[in-house]
mmCIF file of N, CA and C in Angstrom:
data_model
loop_
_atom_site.group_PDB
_atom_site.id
_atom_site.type_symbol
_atom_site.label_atom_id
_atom_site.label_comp_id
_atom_site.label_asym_id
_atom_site.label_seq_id
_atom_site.Cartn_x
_atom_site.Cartn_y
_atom_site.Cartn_z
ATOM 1 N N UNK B 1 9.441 -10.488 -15.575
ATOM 2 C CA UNK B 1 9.014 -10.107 -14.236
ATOM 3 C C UNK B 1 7.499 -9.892 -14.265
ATOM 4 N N UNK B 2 6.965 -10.412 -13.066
ATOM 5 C CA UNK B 2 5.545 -10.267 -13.840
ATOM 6 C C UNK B 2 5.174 -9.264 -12.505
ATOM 7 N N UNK B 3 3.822 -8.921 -12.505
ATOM 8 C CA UNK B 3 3.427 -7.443 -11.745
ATOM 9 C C UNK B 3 3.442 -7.463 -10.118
ATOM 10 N N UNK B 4 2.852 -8.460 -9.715
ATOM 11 C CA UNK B 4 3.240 -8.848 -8.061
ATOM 12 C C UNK B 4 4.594 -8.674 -8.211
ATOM 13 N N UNK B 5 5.745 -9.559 -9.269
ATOM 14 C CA UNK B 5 7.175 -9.236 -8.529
ATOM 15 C C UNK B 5 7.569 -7.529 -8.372
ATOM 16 N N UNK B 6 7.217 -7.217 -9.593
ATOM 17 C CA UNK B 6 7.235 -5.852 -9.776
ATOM 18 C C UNK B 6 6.630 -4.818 -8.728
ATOM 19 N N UNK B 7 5.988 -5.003 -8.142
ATOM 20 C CA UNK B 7 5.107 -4.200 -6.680
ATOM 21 C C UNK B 7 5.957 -4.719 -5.371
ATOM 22 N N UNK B 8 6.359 -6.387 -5.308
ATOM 23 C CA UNK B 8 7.512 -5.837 -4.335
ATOM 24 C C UNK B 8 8.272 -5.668 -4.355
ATOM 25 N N UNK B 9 9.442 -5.296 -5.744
ATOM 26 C CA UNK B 9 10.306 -4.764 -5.819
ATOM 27 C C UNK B 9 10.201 -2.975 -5.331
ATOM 28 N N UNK B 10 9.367 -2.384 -5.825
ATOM 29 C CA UNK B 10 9.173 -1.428 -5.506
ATOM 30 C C UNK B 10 8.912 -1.128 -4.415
ATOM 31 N N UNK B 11 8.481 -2.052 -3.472
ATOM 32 C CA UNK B 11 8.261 -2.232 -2.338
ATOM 33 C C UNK B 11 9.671 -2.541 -1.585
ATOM 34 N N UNK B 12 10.516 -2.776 -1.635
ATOM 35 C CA UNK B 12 12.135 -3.033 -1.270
ATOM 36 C C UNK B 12 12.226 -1.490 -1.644
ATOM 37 N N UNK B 13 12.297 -1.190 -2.890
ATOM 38 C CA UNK B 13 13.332 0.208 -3.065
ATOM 39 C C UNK B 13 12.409 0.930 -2.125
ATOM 40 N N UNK B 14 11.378 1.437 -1.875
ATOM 41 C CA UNK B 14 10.867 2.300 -0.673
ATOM 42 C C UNK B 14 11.645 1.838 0.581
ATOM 43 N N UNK B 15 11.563 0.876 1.087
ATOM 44 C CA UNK B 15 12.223 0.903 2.150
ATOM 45 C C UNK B 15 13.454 1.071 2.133
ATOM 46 N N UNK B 16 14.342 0.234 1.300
ATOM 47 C CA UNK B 16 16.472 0.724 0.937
ATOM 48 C C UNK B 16 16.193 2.172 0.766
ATOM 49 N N UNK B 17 15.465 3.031 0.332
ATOM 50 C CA UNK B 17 15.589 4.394 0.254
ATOM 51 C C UNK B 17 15.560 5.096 1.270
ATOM 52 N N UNK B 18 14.679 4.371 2.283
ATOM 53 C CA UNK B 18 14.399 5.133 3.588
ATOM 54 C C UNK B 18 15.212 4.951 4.553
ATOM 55 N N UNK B 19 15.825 3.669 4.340
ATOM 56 C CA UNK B 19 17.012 3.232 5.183
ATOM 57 C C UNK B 19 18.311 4.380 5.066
ATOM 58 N N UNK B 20 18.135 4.464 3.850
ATOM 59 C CA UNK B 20 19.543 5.074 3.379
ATOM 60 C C UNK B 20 19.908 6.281 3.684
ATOM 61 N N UNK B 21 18.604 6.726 3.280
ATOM 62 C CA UNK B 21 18.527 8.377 3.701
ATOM 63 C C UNK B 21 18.665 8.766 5.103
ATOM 64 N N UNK B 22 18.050 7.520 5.878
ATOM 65 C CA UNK B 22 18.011 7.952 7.509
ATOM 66 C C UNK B 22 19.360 7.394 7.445
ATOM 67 N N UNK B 23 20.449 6.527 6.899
ATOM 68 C CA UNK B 23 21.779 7.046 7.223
ATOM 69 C C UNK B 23 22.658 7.749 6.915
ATOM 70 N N UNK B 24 22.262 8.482 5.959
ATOM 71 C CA UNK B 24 23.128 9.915 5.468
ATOM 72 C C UNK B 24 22.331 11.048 6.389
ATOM 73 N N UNK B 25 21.638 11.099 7.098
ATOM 74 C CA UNK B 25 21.021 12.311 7.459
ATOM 75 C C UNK B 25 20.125 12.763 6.562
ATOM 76 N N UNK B 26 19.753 12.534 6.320
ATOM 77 C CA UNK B 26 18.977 13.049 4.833
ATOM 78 C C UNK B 26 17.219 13.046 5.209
ATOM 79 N N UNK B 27 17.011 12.042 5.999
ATOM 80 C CA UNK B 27 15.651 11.370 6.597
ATOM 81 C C UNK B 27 15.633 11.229 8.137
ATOM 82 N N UNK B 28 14.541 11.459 8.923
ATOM 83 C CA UNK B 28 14.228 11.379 10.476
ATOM 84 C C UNK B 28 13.641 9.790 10.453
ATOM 85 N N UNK B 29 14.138 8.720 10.844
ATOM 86 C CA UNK B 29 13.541 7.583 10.659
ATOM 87 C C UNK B 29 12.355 8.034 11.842
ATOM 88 N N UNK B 30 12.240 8.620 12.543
ATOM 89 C CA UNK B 30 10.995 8.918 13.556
ATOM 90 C C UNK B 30 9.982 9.309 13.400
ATOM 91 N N UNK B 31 10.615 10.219 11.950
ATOM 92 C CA UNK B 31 9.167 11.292 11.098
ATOM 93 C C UNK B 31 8.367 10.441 10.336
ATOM 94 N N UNK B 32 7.112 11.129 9.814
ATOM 95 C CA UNK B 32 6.096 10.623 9.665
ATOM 96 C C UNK B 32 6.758 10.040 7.552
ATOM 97 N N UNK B 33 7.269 10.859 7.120
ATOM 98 C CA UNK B 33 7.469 10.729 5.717
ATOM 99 C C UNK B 33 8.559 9.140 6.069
ATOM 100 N N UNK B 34 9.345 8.527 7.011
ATOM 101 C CA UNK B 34 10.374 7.475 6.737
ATOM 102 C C UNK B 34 9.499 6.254 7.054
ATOM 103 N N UNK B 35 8.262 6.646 8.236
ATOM 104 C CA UNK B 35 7.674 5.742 8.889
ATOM 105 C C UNK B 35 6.414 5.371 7.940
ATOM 106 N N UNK B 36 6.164 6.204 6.748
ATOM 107 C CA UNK B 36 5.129 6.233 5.884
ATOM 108 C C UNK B 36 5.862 4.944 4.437
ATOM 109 N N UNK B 37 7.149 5.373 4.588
ATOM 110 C CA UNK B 37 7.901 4.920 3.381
ATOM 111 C C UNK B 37 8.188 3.117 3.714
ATOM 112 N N UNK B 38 8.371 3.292 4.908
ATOM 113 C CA UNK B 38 8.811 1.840 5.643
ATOM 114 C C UNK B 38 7.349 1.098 5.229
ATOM 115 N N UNK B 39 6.434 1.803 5.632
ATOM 116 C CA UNK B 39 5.237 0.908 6.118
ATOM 117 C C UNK B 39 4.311 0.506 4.363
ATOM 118 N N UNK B 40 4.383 1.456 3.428
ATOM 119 C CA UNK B 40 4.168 1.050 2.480
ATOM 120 C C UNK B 40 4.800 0.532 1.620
ATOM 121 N N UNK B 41 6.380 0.442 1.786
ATOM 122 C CA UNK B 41 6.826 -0.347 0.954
ATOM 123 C C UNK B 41 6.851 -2.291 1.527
ATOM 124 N N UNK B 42 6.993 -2.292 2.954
ATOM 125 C CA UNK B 42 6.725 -3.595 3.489
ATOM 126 C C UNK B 42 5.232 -3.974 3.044
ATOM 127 N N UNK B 43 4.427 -3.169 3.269
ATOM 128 C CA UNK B 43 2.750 -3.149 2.571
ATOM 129 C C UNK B 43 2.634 -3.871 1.284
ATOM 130 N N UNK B 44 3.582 -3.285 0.093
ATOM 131 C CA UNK B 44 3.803 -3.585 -0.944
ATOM 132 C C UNK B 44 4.655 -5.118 -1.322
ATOM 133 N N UNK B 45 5.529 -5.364 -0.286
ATOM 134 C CA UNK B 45 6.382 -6.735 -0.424
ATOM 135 C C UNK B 45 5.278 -7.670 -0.072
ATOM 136 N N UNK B 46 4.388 -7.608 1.341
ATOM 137 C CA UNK B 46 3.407 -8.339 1.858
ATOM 138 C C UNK B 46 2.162 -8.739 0.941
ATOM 139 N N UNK B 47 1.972 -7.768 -0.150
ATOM 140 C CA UNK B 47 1.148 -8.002 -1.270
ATOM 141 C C UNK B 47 1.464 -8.720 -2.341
ATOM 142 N N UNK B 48 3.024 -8.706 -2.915
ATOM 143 C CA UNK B 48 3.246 -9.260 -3.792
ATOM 144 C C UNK B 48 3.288 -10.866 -2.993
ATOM 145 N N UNK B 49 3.723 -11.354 -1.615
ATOM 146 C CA UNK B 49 3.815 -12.724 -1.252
ATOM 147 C C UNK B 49 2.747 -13.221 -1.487
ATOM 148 N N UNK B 50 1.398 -12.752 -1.824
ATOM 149 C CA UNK B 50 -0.017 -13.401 -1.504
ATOM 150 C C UNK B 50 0.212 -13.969 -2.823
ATOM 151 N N UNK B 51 0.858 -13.379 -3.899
ATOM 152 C CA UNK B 51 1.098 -14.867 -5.086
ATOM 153 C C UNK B 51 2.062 -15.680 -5.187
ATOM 154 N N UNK B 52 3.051 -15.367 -4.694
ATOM 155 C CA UNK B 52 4.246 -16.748 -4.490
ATOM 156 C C UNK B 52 4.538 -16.363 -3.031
ATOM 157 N N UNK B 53 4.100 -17.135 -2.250
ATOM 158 C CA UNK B 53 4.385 -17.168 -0.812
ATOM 159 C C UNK B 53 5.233 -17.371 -0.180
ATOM 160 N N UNK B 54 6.150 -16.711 0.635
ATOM 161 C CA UNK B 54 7.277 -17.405 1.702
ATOM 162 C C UNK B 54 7.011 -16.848 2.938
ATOM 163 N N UNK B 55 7.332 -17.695 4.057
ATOM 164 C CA UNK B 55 6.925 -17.593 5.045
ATOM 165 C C UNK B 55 7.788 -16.527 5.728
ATOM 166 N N UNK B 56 9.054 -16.855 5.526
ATOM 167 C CA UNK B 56 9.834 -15.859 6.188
ATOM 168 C C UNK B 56 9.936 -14.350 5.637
ATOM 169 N N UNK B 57 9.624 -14.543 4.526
ATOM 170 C CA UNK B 57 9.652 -13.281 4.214
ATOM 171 C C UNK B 57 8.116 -12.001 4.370
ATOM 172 N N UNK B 58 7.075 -13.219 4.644
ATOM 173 C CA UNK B 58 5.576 -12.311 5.521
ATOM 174 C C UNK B 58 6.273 -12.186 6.780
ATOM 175 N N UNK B 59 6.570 -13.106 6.969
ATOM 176 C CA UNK B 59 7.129 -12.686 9.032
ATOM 177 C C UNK B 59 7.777 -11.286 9.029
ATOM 178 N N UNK B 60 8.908 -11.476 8.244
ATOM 179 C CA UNK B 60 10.117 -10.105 8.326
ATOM 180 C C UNK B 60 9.262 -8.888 7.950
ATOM 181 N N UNK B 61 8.598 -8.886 6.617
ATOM 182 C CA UNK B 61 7.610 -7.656 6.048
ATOM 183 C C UNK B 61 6.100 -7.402 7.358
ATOM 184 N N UNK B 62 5.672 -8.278 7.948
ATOM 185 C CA UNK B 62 4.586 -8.084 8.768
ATOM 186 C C UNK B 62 5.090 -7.461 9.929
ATOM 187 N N UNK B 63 6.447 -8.249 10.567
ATOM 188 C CA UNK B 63 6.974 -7.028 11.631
ATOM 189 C C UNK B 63 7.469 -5.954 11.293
ATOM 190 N N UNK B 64 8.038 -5.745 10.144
ATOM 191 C CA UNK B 64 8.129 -4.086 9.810
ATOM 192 C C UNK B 64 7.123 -3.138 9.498
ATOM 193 N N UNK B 65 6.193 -3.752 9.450
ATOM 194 C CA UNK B 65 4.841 -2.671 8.820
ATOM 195 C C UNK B 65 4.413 -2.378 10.189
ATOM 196 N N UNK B 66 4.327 -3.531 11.247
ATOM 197 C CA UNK B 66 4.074 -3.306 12.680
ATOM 198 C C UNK B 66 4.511 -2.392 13.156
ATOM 199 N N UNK B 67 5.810 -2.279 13.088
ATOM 200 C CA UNK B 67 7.087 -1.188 13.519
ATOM 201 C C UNK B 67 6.652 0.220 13.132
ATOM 202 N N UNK B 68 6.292 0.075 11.661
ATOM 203 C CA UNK B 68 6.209 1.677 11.229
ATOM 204 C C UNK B 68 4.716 1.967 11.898
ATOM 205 N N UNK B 69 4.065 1.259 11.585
ATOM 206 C CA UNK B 69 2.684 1.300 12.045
ATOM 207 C C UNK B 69 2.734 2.284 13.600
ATOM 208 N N UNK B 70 3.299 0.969 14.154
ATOM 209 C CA UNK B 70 3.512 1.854 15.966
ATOM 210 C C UNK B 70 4.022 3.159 15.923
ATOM 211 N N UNK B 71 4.747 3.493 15.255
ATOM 212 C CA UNK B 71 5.638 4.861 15.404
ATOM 213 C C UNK B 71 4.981 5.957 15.035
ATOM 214 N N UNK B 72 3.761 5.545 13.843
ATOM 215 C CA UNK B 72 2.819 6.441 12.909
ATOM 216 C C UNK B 72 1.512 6.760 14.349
ATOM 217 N N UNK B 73 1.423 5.583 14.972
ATOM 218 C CA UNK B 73 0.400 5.912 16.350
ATOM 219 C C UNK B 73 1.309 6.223 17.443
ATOM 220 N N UNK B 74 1.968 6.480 17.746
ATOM 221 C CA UNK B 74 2.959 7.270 19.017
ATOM 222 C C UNK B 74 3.230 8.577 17.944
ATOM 223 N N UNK B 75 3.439 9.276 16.706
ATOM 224 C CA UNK B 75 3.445 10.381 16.722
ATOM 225 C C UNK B 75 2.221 11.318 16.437
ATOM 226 N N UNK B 76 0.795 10.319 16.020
ATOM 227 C CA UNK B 76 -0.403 10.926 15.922
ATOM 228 C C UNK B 76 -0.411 10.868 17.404
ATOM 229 N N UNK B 77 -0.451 10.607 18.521
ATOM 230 C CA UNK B 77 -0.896 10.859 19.738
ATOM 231 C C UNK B 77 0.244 11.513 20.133
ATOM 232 N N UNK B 78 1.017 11.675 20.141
ATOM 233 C CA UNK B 78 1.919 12.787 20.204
ATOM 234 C C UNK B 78 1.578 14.609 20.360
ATOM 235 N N UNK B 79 1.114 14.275 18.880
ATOM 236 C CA UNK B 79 0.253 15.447 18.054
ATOM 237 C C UNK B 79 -0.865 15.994 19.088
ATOM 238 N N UNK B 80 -1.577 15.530 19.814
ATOM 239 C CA UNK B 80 -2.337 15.456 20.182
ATOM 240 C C UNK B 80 -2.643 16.109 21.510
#
């Protein structure tokens, strides 16, 4: 396994973790810690594609970082 695969693997388990937890109750997928976990582990998959590239899989990781992204600016202005 070489280190890009290795960064988005780790980049998957952040997000399956955050998934998971927000379905046991365990995690607020709304809060800032699930929307932090989403967005850097898609961060992390989107980094490892820049050395073996697939298209579908930047699409799927770029709209989820979008996703967390938005939610991280609707609860800082929230805050506010």
């Amino acid at each position: 396994m070489t280190l890009p695969d290795l960064f988005g693997v780790i980049g998957v388990a952040l997000m399956l973790v955050a998934y998971a937890a927000g379905q046991l109750g365990r995690l607020d997928m709304t809060r800032a810690p699930a929307l932090l976990m989403n967005l850097a582990g898609s961060l992390m998959v989107l980094g490892s594609l820049t050395f073996k590239f697939n298209l579908s899989a930047a699409l799927m990781e770029g709209a989820w970082a979008l996703v967390a992204l938005y939610g991280l600016v609707r609860l800082a202005a929230r805050r506010r």
